[in-house]
Amino acid sequence: MGLTGLDIFKQLPKTNCKECGQPTCLAFAMQIAAGKAGLDQCPHVSDAAKEALESASAPPVALVKIGTGDKEIQLGNETVLFRHDKRFEHPTAITISVCDTDDNIAGKVQEINKLVFDRVGMTFSVNMVAVCNCSGDADKFAAAVKTAQENTEYPLALMTEDVAAMEKALEIAGAKKPLIYAATAANYEAMTELAKKYECPLAVKGADLNELAELSEKVTALGWKQLILDSGAREVNKVLADQTQIRRQAINKRFRPFGYPTITFVTNDDPVQAVLDASVYIAKYAAIVVLNTADPADILPLITLRLNIYTDPQKPIAVEAKLYEVGEPGPDAPVFITTNFSLTYFCVAGDVEAARIPAYILPVDTDGTSVLTAWAAGKLTPESIYELMQKTGIEEKVNHKKLILPGGVAVLSGKLNEISGWEVLVGPRESAGIPSFLKQRWS
Amino acid sequence: MIIIGERINGMFKDIKEAVLNKDPEPIKEWAIKQEQAGAHYLDINTGPTVSKDEQPAVMEWLVTTAQSVSKLPVCIDSTNPIAIEAGLKVAKGKSMINSTTAEQAKMDIYMPMAAKYNAAIIGLAMNEKGVPKTADDRAALAMELVVNADMNGIPMTDLFIDPLALPCNVAQEHAPEVMAALRQIKMLASPAPMTTLGLSNVSQRCTNRPLINRTFMVMCMACGLDSAIVDANDDDLIDAAAAANILLNKDIYCDSYLKTFRQR
């Protein structure tokens, strides 16, 4: 939503001098809100007011980029509090940290590189490696950053509040636009200088939300606006509250100091609790979540949750159109036809499983629409079914020529029989009827 | 959609007689009937037969009588600020003031009163010059109401702007302007001010008034109408409001949406 008349009016000088051509400041504000006048027509408006009005028309959460090339991360540009209102735009960057006191930094970084997973036919991975200056030693930190950079393509987060250590690390890694973590009340002037010099995104860390807002304003006043916010909270309940406030204030109140993506840290030593904490942060607005585990069993559930939360609710979710096996089907197993709408597919798969008879399922590519929707739109046709049967080579897998069609599209059975030569059994209208259907009709 | 039941108004004969005879029964009866029909507010108006001096006492009596049998909040409807304040003093729940215009002298009385009693307030998009013709002029007056409410610390969610519907048989060109004004009012502030209409006015002395009322209400809801002062016992009208709420994706659909709407 653009600026409202009230927002604009509050910034005007309220002189009612008529020099803008309008009878009152209020009328002028209405004209601007309607796009019929420009702010420059008022000779008395202050620079601060101009700045406030211009920044208010910017997106509520700024877009911030970390890294370069293929592995560059984009964060921010979010516009909603709930994904069902529109969608979440940029998935949380999952970041694994390594300490500069670690004996085998190269080895740990290579473990992180391996955190790549296959989900629904696509690959997903972690996004960033954070190098922490646990030693407090600038040279040791620089060496660790060097090792990390040589061993991974992922962007780095350089984590130290020591300006001298950061400077050394940036001499090595600065060209690849790492995240500088973090500017605090004590060091923000020097850290901002470094961020400007290397043109790197800068994390701003406050002791609480109030200090964070102050600090964010001070850094932007110094002329740097590629920011990532850290409210300092580490307990999960406090992080949840702070994340919610930051996103709410940015979007609902256009509070500029909070108009940036956020970073969160998982600090729990118990791996189960750590994954649960990270799940909360992924669901609740965190742009970056930093963990210190590289165990694939910890990361896979988070990658999956992130994929699910950041899917577009307005687009149907589809499964791949290929041959699926339930159990270990033999040559005499039944073959079910359905569509590749994930909701439809998983209903059918679940009910076939419940029947405890191994089977094949063929979900036709209907652009992720349901059986009746696809049928009405001409996407579930005898031709499209036969095409998938040929593509998947189902004829070679089974020793019979029988298909089971959803009961809702019984009308397709004749034509399908004609073009495929297979016997078409009309199954139940609801997949919940599959177990009893198999008992009565398949044996 | 917030339904403000219009029936406890001295303009109606039974209410007028009840006021004259100090008979609480018709007041109670209509309070209960309107609540059961799905109203969210009870409009309370002493009517023109009560003299100015008596209005505060009568208002006080009407409000307490109605709220003795109904848990609904009241919409205190008077042109007399003393009567309104008398009603606010005894009213339970979140009251509504009906109404101020965009005339500065009136806003200076009613806006602080709304703030003091934490009441919602209806602001009519008109001033001493009368009802504006165009949507733009209505929106300009609405803006005056928005700014004055803001200065008095009244949240936008408590300001109900009424763009003023006129009878469609004699002022037909106003209806589309009202709808355009509703859209503009929703853009004036963030969060947006609320909107309302004295709906029955649109069909004064017309044929098949209920049809005109509910059709106009649904059209206005599509333009951002949040509430209306209506005949809450017009079942077809309440059905239309419930259906429109569904189609605007404001209530989650269920098969019993007509019943659900009336229960909230």
XYZ file of C-alpha atoms in Angstrom:
707
model
C 0.000 0.000 0.000
C 1.240 3.444 -0.897
C 1.278 6.441 1.382
C -2.050 7.459 2.867
C -3.361 10.996 3.031
C -2.881 11.032 6.799
C 0.786 9.928 6.563
C 1.496 12.739 4.097
C -0.459 15.384 5.991
C 1.514 14.716 9.169
C 4.750 15.609 7.333
C 3.455 18.861 5.782
C 4.204 22.295 7.324
C 0.460 23.019 7.957
C 0.854 26.665 6.904
C -2.190 26.562 4.566
C -0.285 29.165 2.460
C -1.903 27.976 -0.818
C 1.435 28.270 -2.676
C 1.025 24.684 -3.901
C -2.194 25.689 -5.639
C -4.391 23.882 -3.109
C -6.634 25.655 -0.578
C -5.171 23.833 2.463
C -2.325 21.512 3.409
C -4.950 18.827 3.970
C -6.264 19.184 0.436
C -2.669 19.084 -0.857
C -2.012 15.848 1.079
C -5.096 14.299 -0.527
C -3.883 15.334 -3.973
C -0.474 13.701 -3.369
C -2.093 10.533 -2.053
C -4.228 10.381 -5.189
C -1.115 10.876 -7.338
C -2.404 14.196 -8.687
C 0.332 16.399 -7.168
C 4.008 16.086 -6.265
C 5.685 16.961 -2.980
C 7.989 19.420 -4.816
C 5.014 21.760 -5.313
C 5.260 22.705 -1.624
C 8.078 25.224 -1.050
C 8.021 24.889 2.737
C 8.344 21.136 3.233
C 11.400 20.186 5.322
C 14.187 17.855 4.170
C 13.392 15.470 6.996
C 9.795 15.270 5.802
C 10.935 14.648 2.223
C 13.223 11.847 3.375
C 10.461 10.299 5.505
C 7.993 10.338 2.634
C 10.437 8.999 0.064
C 11.605 6.122 2.230
C 8.004 5.273 3.057
C 7.367 4.438 -0.578
C 10.274 1.932 -0.571
C 9.522 -1.763 0.038
C 8.864 -2.437 3.746
C 11.739 -4.928 4.055
C 14.857 -4.063 2.008
C 16.446 -6.611 -0.326
C 19.940 -7.527 0.925
C 22.435 -9.687 -0.980
C 25.290 -11.721 0.469
C 28.102 -13.244 -1.589
C 28.745 -13.218 -5.328
C 28.088 -15.404 -8.353
C 26.001 -18.594 -8.382
C 25.802 -18.957 -4.622
C 24.740 -15.375 -3.946
C 21.980 -15.201 -1.318
C 19.058 -12.800 -1.611
C 17.132 -11.920 1.536
C 14.271 -9.590 2.439
C 11.604 -8.031 0.194
C 8.987 -9.714 2.380
C 5.510 -8.172 2.438
C 3.283 -10.318 4.652
C 3.018 -11.743 8.170
C 1.262 -14.926 7.086
C 2.116 -16.934 4.003
C -1.560 -17.497 3.161
C -1.977 -13.734 2.633
C 0.373 -13.798 -0.371
C 3.642 -15.713 -0.087
C 7.033 -15.624 1.602
C 9.583 -14.498 -0.987
C 13.151 -15.416 -0.084
C 13.796 -18.673 1.786
C 15.740 -18.561 5.041
C 19.495 -18.881 4.489
C 20.614 -21.909 6.511
C 24.088 -21.149 7.820
C 26.526 -23.492 9.542
C 29.176 -22.035 11.819
C 32.781 -23.126 12.319
C 35.135 -21.829 15.021
C 38.632 -20.591 14.340
C 39.757 -22.759 17.276
C 38.683 -25.892 15.412
C 41.657 -28.126 14.485
C 40.154 -29.239 11.212
C 38.406 -26.263 9.645
C 38.869 -27.529 6.103
C 37.316 -30.841 7.074
C 34.285 -29.265 8.721
C 33.731 -26.926 5.768
C 33.812 -29.904 3.427
C 31.192 -31.592 5.614
C 29.054 -28.477 5.145
C 29.552 -28.643 1.365
C 28.007 -32.102 1.412
C 24.738 -30.864 2.894
C 22.912 -31.071 -0.429
C 19.611 -32.940 -0.607
C 17.155 -34.162 -3.218
C 13.571 -33.104 -2.557
C 10.697 -33.688 -5.051
C 13.109 -33.869 -7.955
C 15.108 -30.741 -7.096
C 18.266 -30.200 -5.073
C 18.394 -28.026 -1.986
C 21.324 -27.099 0.194
C 22.558 -24.947 3.026
C 23.534 -21.426 1.981
C 26.348 -19.950 4.007
C 29.342 -20.751 6.205
C 29.873 -18.607 9.292
C 33.423 -18.316 10.632
C 33.523 -17.336 14.326
C 36.428 -15.676 16.020
C 36.155 -17.912 19.097
C 39.896 -17.580 19.770
C 39.767 -13.799 20.029
C 42.982 -13.768 18.026
C 42.981 -11.678 14.811
C 45.592 -13.736 12.942
C 43.996 -17.024 13.844
C 40.640 -15.659 12.627
C 42.134 -14.474 9.336
C 43.734 -17.878 8.796
C 40.428 -19.634 9.474
C 38.610 -17.342 7.035
C 41.263 -18.097 4.419
C 40.879 -21.863 4.911
C 37.087 -21.647 4.779
C 37.135 -19.554 1.618
C 39.517 -21.968 -0.106
C 37.293 -24.917 0.696
C 33.798 -23.713 -0.185
C 31.837 -21.861 -2.837
C 29.273 -20.670 -0.295
C 29.325 -17.044 0.873
C 30.888 -16.473 4.287
C 29.709 -14.690 7.403
C 32.632 -13.189 9.292
C 31.764 -13.226 12.967
C 33.777 -11.019 15.264
C 33.097 -7.802 17.125
C 36.823 -6.989 17.046
C 37.370 -4.360 14.347
C 41.042 -5.236 13.850
C 40.223 -8.915 13.326
C 37.422 -8.009 10.916
C 39.778 -5.790 8.930
C 42.281 -8.646 8.514
C 39.549 -11.088 7.521
C 38.119 -8.670 4.972
C 41.545 -8.260 3.336
C 41.233 -11.935 2.501
C 37.493 -12.380 1.866
C 36.183 -8.837 1.244
C 35.954 -9.169 -2.543
C 33.382 -11.975 -2.225
C 30.899 -9.828 -0.302
C 30.685 -11.767 2.969
C 28.304 -10.780 5.749
C 30.063 -8.657 8.363
C 28.871 -9.682 11.832
C 28.392 -7.515 13.738
C 28.164 -3.797 14.354
C 27.389 -3.104 18.023
C 26.882 0.048 20.069
C 30.611 -0.028 20.836
C 32.086 -0.521 17.363
C 29.452 0.538 14.840
C 31.325 3.509 13.396
C 34.415 1.482 12.495
C 32.348 -1.509 11.316
C 30.218 0.713 9.087
C 33.408 2.159 7.574
C 34.583 -1.372 6.777
C 31.208 -2.324 5.300
C 31.272 0.762 3.083
C 34.885 0.194 2.041
C 34.280 -3.414 0.969
C 30.608 -2.836 0.007
C 29.552 -5.766 2.181
C 26.248 -6.372 3.990
C 26.511 -5.503 7.674
C 24.772 -7.207 10.582
C 23.648 -4.835 13.336
C 23.381 -6.309 16.817
C 21.496 -4.611 19.632
C 21.158 -5.736 23.232
C 17.382 -5.566 22.754
C 14.841 -4.190 20.274
C 15.260 -0.598 21.484
C 19.019 -0.598 21.117
C 18.686 -2.364 17.755
C 16.376 0.364 16.426
C 18.768 3.095 17.608
C 21.769 1.365 16.124
C 20.039 0.699 12.818
C 19.213 4.397 12.536
C 22.760 5.432 13.377
C 24.253 3.120 10.752
C 21.848 4.296 8.035
C 22.678 7.886 9.026
C 26.312 7.047 8.240
C 25.125 6.112 4.745
C 25.020 2.284 4.767
C 21.727 0.515 4.133
C 22.697 -3.106 3.380
C 21.770 -4.320 6.857
C 20.844 -7.529 8.654
C 19.215 -7.207 12.091
C 20.014 -9.118 15.302
C 17.949 -8.211 18.370
C 20.427 -10.039 20.616
C 17.821 -12.550 21.789
C 18.940 -16.175 22.047
C 16.180 -17.968 24.021
C 13.569 -19.291 21.651
C 10.604 -17.484 23.251
C 12.399 -14.137 23.145
C 13.582 -14.672 19.556
C 10.008 -15.471 18.499
C 8.708 -12.289 20.134
C 11.468 -10.121 18.636
C 11.154 -11.614 15.153
C 7.422 -10.955 15.231
C 7.879 -7.352 16.353
C 10.547 -6.619 13.746
C 8.429 -7.970 10.887
C 5.207 -6.375 12.171
C 6.687 -2.941 12.741
C 8.375 -2.994 9.333
C 5.263 -4.010 7.412
C 2.315 -2.621 9.377
C 3.899 0.543 10.761
C 6.530 1.174 8.102
C 9.087 1.537 10.884
C 12.223 2.082 8.786
C 14.873 1.002 11.322
C 13.356 -2.514 11.248
C 12.968 -2.614 7.458
C 15.738 -5.204 6.952
C 16.108 -9.003 7.034
C 17.052 -10.657 10.333
C 19.623 -13.159 11.594
C 18.926 -15.723 14.336
C 21.174 -18.117 16.225
C 20.433 -21.604 17.490
C 22.336 -22.033 20.721
C 20.819 -25.131 22.310
C 23.316 -27.977 22.856
C 20.672 -30.689 22.575
C 20.472 -31.484 18.835
C 16.738 -32.232 18.918
C 16.008 -28.960 20.693
C 18.330 -27.092 18.314
C 16.427 -28.356 15.264
C 13.102 -27.465 16.886
C 14.346 -23.945 17.690
C 15.587 -23.500 14.118
C 12.153 -24.650 12.862
C 10.495 -21.850 14.802
C 12.874 -19.309 13.277
C 12.261 -20.601 9.742
C 8.499 -20.376 10.227
C 8.729 -16.971 11.893
C 10.482 -14.511 9.631
C 14.197 -15.290 10.126
C 16.169 -14.490 6.962
C 19.250 -16.276 8.305
C 19.432 -19.075 10.858
C 22.877 -20.033 12.147
C 23.474 -23.551 13.493
C 26.644 -25.260 14.621
C 25.791 -28.762 13.459
C 26.715 -30.238 10.090
C 24.971 -33.550 10.779
C 22.788 -34.310 7.722
C 20.116 -35.789 10.010
C 19.758 -32.395 11.690
C 19.780 -30.380 8.469
C 17.431 -32.426 6.251
C 14.274 -31.690 8.303
C 15.115 -27.977 8.251
C 15.717 -27.941 4.483
C 12.354 -29.685 4.039
C 10.485 -27.345 6.366
C 12.001 -24.337 4.617
C 10.910 -25.696 1.238
C 7.369 -26.236 2.526
C 6.980 -22.872 4.283
C 8.323 -20.901 1.318
C 6.229 -22.573 -1.387
C 3.719 -20.285 -3.067
C 0.286 -21.126 -1.586
C -1.394 -19.779 -4.716
C 0.272 -22.342 -6.959
C -0.787 -25.973 -6.642
C 2.025 -28.232 -5.494
C 2.788 -31.037 -7.891
C 4.628 -34.322 -7.591
C 6.776 -35.577 -10.429
C 4.807 -37.453 -13.105
C 6.552 -40.827 -13.015
C 5.948 -44.400 -11.908
C 5.674 -44.709 -8.125
C 5.913 -47.960 -6.236
C 4.042 -48.614 -3.013
C 5.745 -51.423 -1.123
C 7.586 -53.827 -3.426
C 5.119 -54.478 -6.239
C 5.603 -57.640 -8.267
C 4.466 -58.299 -11.869
C 0.886 -58.953 -10.764
C 0.505 -55.734 -8.729
C -2.422 -53.383 -9.465
C -1.807 -50.105 -11.363
C -3.606 -46.918 -10.268
C -4.117 -43.836 -12.429
C -4.358 -40.427 -10.704
C -3.095 -36.850 -11.192
C 0.095 -35.192 -9.983
C -1.629 -32.696 -7.637
C 0.302 -33.473 -4.458
C -2.844 -33.542 -2.315
C -4.471 -36.029 -4.685
C -1.356 -38.144 -5.072
C -0.660 -38.424 -1.353
C -4.320 -39.296 -0.608
C -4.154 -42.121 -3.128
C -0.708 -43.245 -1.988
C -1.827 -43.258 1.648
C -4.956 -45.283 0.933
C -3.109 -47.762 -1.294
C -0.596 -48.218 1.521
C -3.476 -48.794 3.939
C -4.703 -51.635 1.703
C -1.405 -53.465 2.393
C -1.151 -54.660 -1.190
C 1.985 -53.562 -3.101
C 0.973 -51.449 -6.110
C 2.018 -49.001 -8.810
C 0.692 -45.444 -9.036
C 0.831 -43.364 -12.216
C 0.140 -39.658 -11.542
C -0.511 -37.926 -14.865
C 1.057 -34.474 -15.239
C -2.002 -32.209 -14.963
C -0.030 -29.099 -13.872
C -0.768 -30.024 -10.295
C -4.562 -29.991 -10.570
C -6.955 -32.484 -9.009
C -8.723 -35.306 -10.866
C -12.001 -33.476 -11.550
C -10.328 -30.102 -12.182
C -7.910 -31.717 -14.634
C -10.730 -33.605 -16.336
C -12.807 -30.414 -16.706
C -9.785 -28.570 -18.098
C -8.999 -31.330 -20.588
C -5.714 -32.255 -18.895
C -6.707 -35.742 -17.756
C -7.563 -37.487 -21.037
C -7.229 -41.029 -22.365
C -4.356 -39.703 -24.490
C -2.448 -38.134 -21.581
C -2.891 -41.304 -19.517
C -1.689 -43.543 -22.339
C 1.284 -41.259 -22.972
C 2.409 -41.638 -19.341
C 1.916 -45.409 -19.492
C 4.241 -45.605 -22.489
C 6.787 -43.161 -21.025
C 7.094 -45.088 -17.757
C 7.257 -48.497 -19.414
C 4.560 -49.940 -17.169
C 3.897 -52.680 -19.771
C 7.256 -54.266 -18.986
C 6.727 -54.113 -15.230
C 3.499 -56.082 -14.996
C 2.253 -59.338 -16.498
C -1.360 -58.177 -16.813
C -3.074 -55.398 -18.735
C -5.422 -53.882 -16.175
C -5.648 -50.251 -15.068
C -7.632 -48.763 -12.196
C -9.202 -45.392 -12.985
C -10.607 -42.908 -10.414
C -14.389 -43.396 -10.130
C -14.994 -39.688 -10.754
C -13.740 -39.971 -14.335
C -15.422 -43.262 -15.267
C -16.401 -41.720 -18.621
C -12.778 -41.988 -19.781
C -12.722 -45.771 -19.505
C -14.062 -46.698 -22.953
C -11.771 -44.487 -24.964
C -8.778 -45.390 -22.781
C -9.455 -49.068 -23.371
C -9.656 -48.414 -27.118
C -6.367 -46.556 -27.475
C -4.308 -48.532 -24.946
C -5.722 -51.989 -25.363
C -5.727 -52.347 -21.552
C -8.731 -53.411 -19.550
C -9.904 -50.390 -17.563
C -11.423 -51.020 -14.129
C -13.413 -48.113 -12.713
C -12.273 -47.681 -9.113
C -14.162 -46.021 -6.246
C -14.948 -42.289 -6.365
C -13.024 -41.744 -3.121
C -9.541 -43.171 -2.573
C -10.675 -44.242 0.904
C -12.597 -46.990 -0.916
C -9.420 -48.470 -2.459
C -8.740 -51.117 0.251
C -12.218 -52.646 -0.033
C -12.149 -52.263 -3.824
C -8.928 -54.291 -3.994
C -10.342 -56.960 -1.682
C -13.445 -57.414 -3.806
C -12.125 -56.852 -7.330
C -8.409 -57.649 -7.329
C -7.071 -61.095 -6.646
C -19.995 -6.560 8.581
C -21.214 -4.791 11.693
C -25.002 -4.577 11.836
C -26.408 -1.614 13.800
C -30.085 -2.280 14.520
C -32.106 0.884 13.786
C -35.360 -0.008 15.493
C -35.161 1.696 18.918
C -35.917 5.120 17.511
C -38.680 7.504 18.595
C -39.534 7.979 14.928
C -41.316 4.622 15.128
C -44.775 4.834 16.635
C -44.446 2.030 19.193
C -41.163 3.425 20.530
C -42.594 6.947 20.628
C -45.513 5.751 22.741
C -43.251 3.705 24.973
C -41.170 6.811 25.615
C -44.233 8.938 26.343
C -45.740 6.309 28.708
C -42.393 5.298 30.227
C -43.265 1.737 29.233
C -40.032 -0.329 29.079
C -41.595 -3.382 27.414
C -41.428 -2.343 23.710
C -37.823 -1.193 24.238
C -36.871 -4.530 25.779
C -38.752 -6.445 23.135
C -36.877 -4.724 20.288
C -33.535 -5.039 22.054
C -33.999 -8.810 22.291
C -35.487 -9.190 18.813
C -32.664 -7.282 17.153
C -29.980 -9.154 19.067
C -31.499 -12.486 18.067
C -31.704 -11.378 14.439
C -27.936 -10.794 14.345
C -27.426 -7.110 15.250
C -24.068 -6.135 16.776
C -25.126 -2.692 18.016
C -28.449 -1.209 19.101
C -29.047 2.286 17.753
C -30.833 4.382 20.409
C -32.676 7.546 19.391
C -35.175 9.435 21.536
C -37.067 10.726 18.515
C -38.238 14.251 17.775
C -41.186 14.336 20.195
C -38.894 14.519 23.242
C -37.968 18.107 24.088
C -34.338 19.095 24.219
C -34.321 19.359 28.013
C -35.811 15.910 28.465
C -33.524 14.209 25.939
C -30.643 13.381 28.362
C -32.941 11.663 30.870
C -34.861 9.804 28.162
C -31.609 8.693 26.505
C -30.321 7.426 29.838
C -33.574 5.506 30.410
C -33.562 4.011 26.880
C -29.935 2.857 27.136
C -30.340 1.235 30.567
C -33.668 -0.340 29.595
C -32.266 -1.827 26.383
C -29.087 -3.072 28.062
C -31.054 -4.600 30.959
C -32.102 -7.383 28.561
C -29.383 -7.294 25.873
C -25.615 -7.604 26.064
C -25.188 -5.569 22.862
C -23.367 -2.224 22.979
C -25.340 0.863 21.994
C -24.994 3.383 19.208
C -26.161 6.621 20.827
C -28.026 8.578 18.186
C -28.774 12.238 18.843
C -28.018 15.742 17.646
C -27.825 16.842 21.271
C -24.340 16.408 22.800
C -25.729 16.492 26.345
C -28.068 13.608 25.544
C -25.183 11.680 23.981
C -22.968 12.182 27.006
C -25.830 11.145 29.323
C -26.130 7.919 27.331
C -22.356 7.305 27.330
C -22.244 7.649 31.113
C -24.644 4.757 31.728
C -23.849 2.583 28.710
C -22.055 -0.753 29.084
C -19.513 -2.080 26.572
C -17.939 -0.225 23.659
C -20.442 2.483 22.789
C -20.670 4.348 19.516
C -21.472 8.033 19.089
C -23.925 8.791 16.278
C -22.720 11.271 15.077
C -20.541 14.251 14.283
C -20.267 16.011 10.944
C -17.013 17.382 9.513
C -17.976 20.814 10.856
C -15.097 21.987 13.069
C -17.344 23.178 15.933
C -19.019 19.748 16.119
C -15.798 17.774 15.808
C -14.402 19.855 18.686
C -17.269 18.647 20.896
C -17.680 15.015 19.849
C -14.116 13.884 19.133
C -12.849 14.620 22.680
C -16.047 13.004 24.010
C -15.317 9.801 22.060
C -11.746 9.840 23.369
C -12.889 10.428 26.959
C -15.372 7.537 26.981
C -13.248 5.308 24.710
C -16.215 5.182 22.344
C -16.339 4.646 18.603
C -17.697 7.574 16.630
C -19.626 7.970 13.407
C -18.461 10.902 11.289
C -20.748 12.141 8.529
C -18.979 13.314 5.382
C -20.831 16.623 5.328
C -20.471 20.066 6.871
C -22.516 23.227 7.350
C -22.750 23.542 3.540
C -24.712 20.294 3.347
C -24.193 16.953 1.635
C -21.473 17.050 -1.042
C -22.265 15.966 -4.588
C -19.152 14.120 -5.668
C -17.046 11.311 -4.266
C -13.990 13.594 -4.166
C -15.796 16.152 -2.018
C -17.022 13.413 0.311
C -13.470 12.057 0.609
C -12.131 15.550 1.357
C -14.565 15.872 4.280
C -13.739 12.337 5.377
C -10.104 13.457 5.505
C -11.058 16.281 7.881
C -12.668 13.655 10.115
C -9.586 11.425 9.905
C -7.213 14.235 10.845
C -9.381 15.393 13.759
C -9.797 11.865 15.066
C -6.038 11.355 14.838
C -5.373 14.612 16.718
C -7.695 13.420 19.491
C -5.934 10.084 19.699
C -8.918 8.115 18.384
C -7.699 4.983 16.586
C -8.840 4.673 12.969
C -10.581 1.423 13.867
C -12.940 3.475 16.096
C -13.785 6.085 13.453
C -16.794 5.140 11.315
C -17.130 7.455 8.334
C -20.565 7.706 6.748
C -20.420 8.997 3.141
C -24.187 9.655 3.296
C -26.645 7.790 1.123
C -29.563 9.776 -0.297
C -32.919 8.440 -1.554
C -32.428 6.919 -4.986
C -35.729 8.197 -6.360
C -34.837 11.884 -5.976
C -31.034 11.840 -5.715
C -30.149 8.932 -7.935
C -26.749 10.269 -9.006
C -25.475 10.078 -5.420
C -25.369 6.275 -5.093
C -22.363 5.708 -7.397
C -20.593 8.652 -5.747
C -21.133 7.042 -2.338
C -19.549 3.830 -3.585
C -16.567 5.677 -5.079
C -16.215 7.623 -1.821
C -16.143 4.374 0.189
C -13.190 3.173 -1.888
C -11.346 6.447 -1.362
C -12.045 6.546 2.389
C -10.337 3.173 2.737
C -7.164 4.755 1.326
C -7.023 7.774 3.629
C -5.039 6.256 6.474
C -3.327 3.031 7.477
C -4.917 1.225 9.206
C -7.936 2.500 7.270
C -10.855 4.224 8.991
C -14.048 2.187 9.256
C -17.100 3.018 7.167
C -20.817 2.986 7.816
C -24.090 4.032 6.177
C -27.579 4.956 7.292
C -28.744 2.394 4.794
C -32.531 2.689 4.864
C -32.187 6.264 3.636
C -31.362 5.060 0.123
C -34.883 3.706 -0.396
C -37.044 6.424 1.230
C -40.458 6.438 -0.428
C -39.424 3.911 -3.067
C -41.114 0.703 -4.187
C -39.796 -2.570 -2.698
C -37.516 -0.914 -0.181
C -35.953 -4.125 1.186
C -34.704 -5.084 -2.291
C -33.090 -1.681 -2.821
C -31.596 -1.719 0.678
C -29.919 -5.091 0.446
C -28.747 -4.600 -3.132
C -27.112 -1.294 -2.243
C -25.599 -2.769 0.917
C -23.946 -5.593 -0.996
C -22.620 -3.184 -3.649
C -21.242 -0.926 -0.920
C -19.666 -3.847 0.941
C -17.714 -4.595 -2.210
C -16.427 -0.987 -2.046
C -15.323 -1.260 1.582
C -18.431 -0.789 3.723
C -17.755 -2.143 7.231
C -21.068 -1.477 8.957
C -24.567 -0.137 8.394
C -27.516 1.123 10.384
C -30.277 -1.147 9.142
C -33.449 -3.040 9.892
C -31.812 -6.014 11.623
C -35.059 -7.969 11.428
C -35.044 -7.899 7.635
C -33.944 -11.523 7.218
C -33.198 -11.193 3.522
C -30.912 -8.255 4.259
C -28.976 -10.128 6.958
C -28.701 -13.133 4.623
C -27.268 -10.848 1.944
C -24.738 -9.413 4.399
C -23.677 -12.917 5.443
C -23.287 -14.009 1.824
C -21.321 -10.868 0.943
C -18.961 -11.471 3.869
C -18.255 -14.907 2.434
C -17.685 -13.578 -1.081
C -15.336 -10.897 0.247
C -13.324 -13.665 1.967
C -13.924 -11.996 5.331
C -15.554 -15.034 6.925
C -14.374 -18.560 6.211
C -17.073 -20.402 4.267
C -19.133 -23.145 5.863
C -22.492 -24.604 4.805
C -24.206 -22.966 7.791
C -22.802 -19.485 7.083
C -26.203 -17.777 7.466
C -26.600 -19.126 10.972
C -22.970 -18.503 11.888
C -23.179 -14.858 10.818
C -26.134 -14.280 13.142
C -24.372 -15.833 16.099
C -21.453 -13.402 16.123
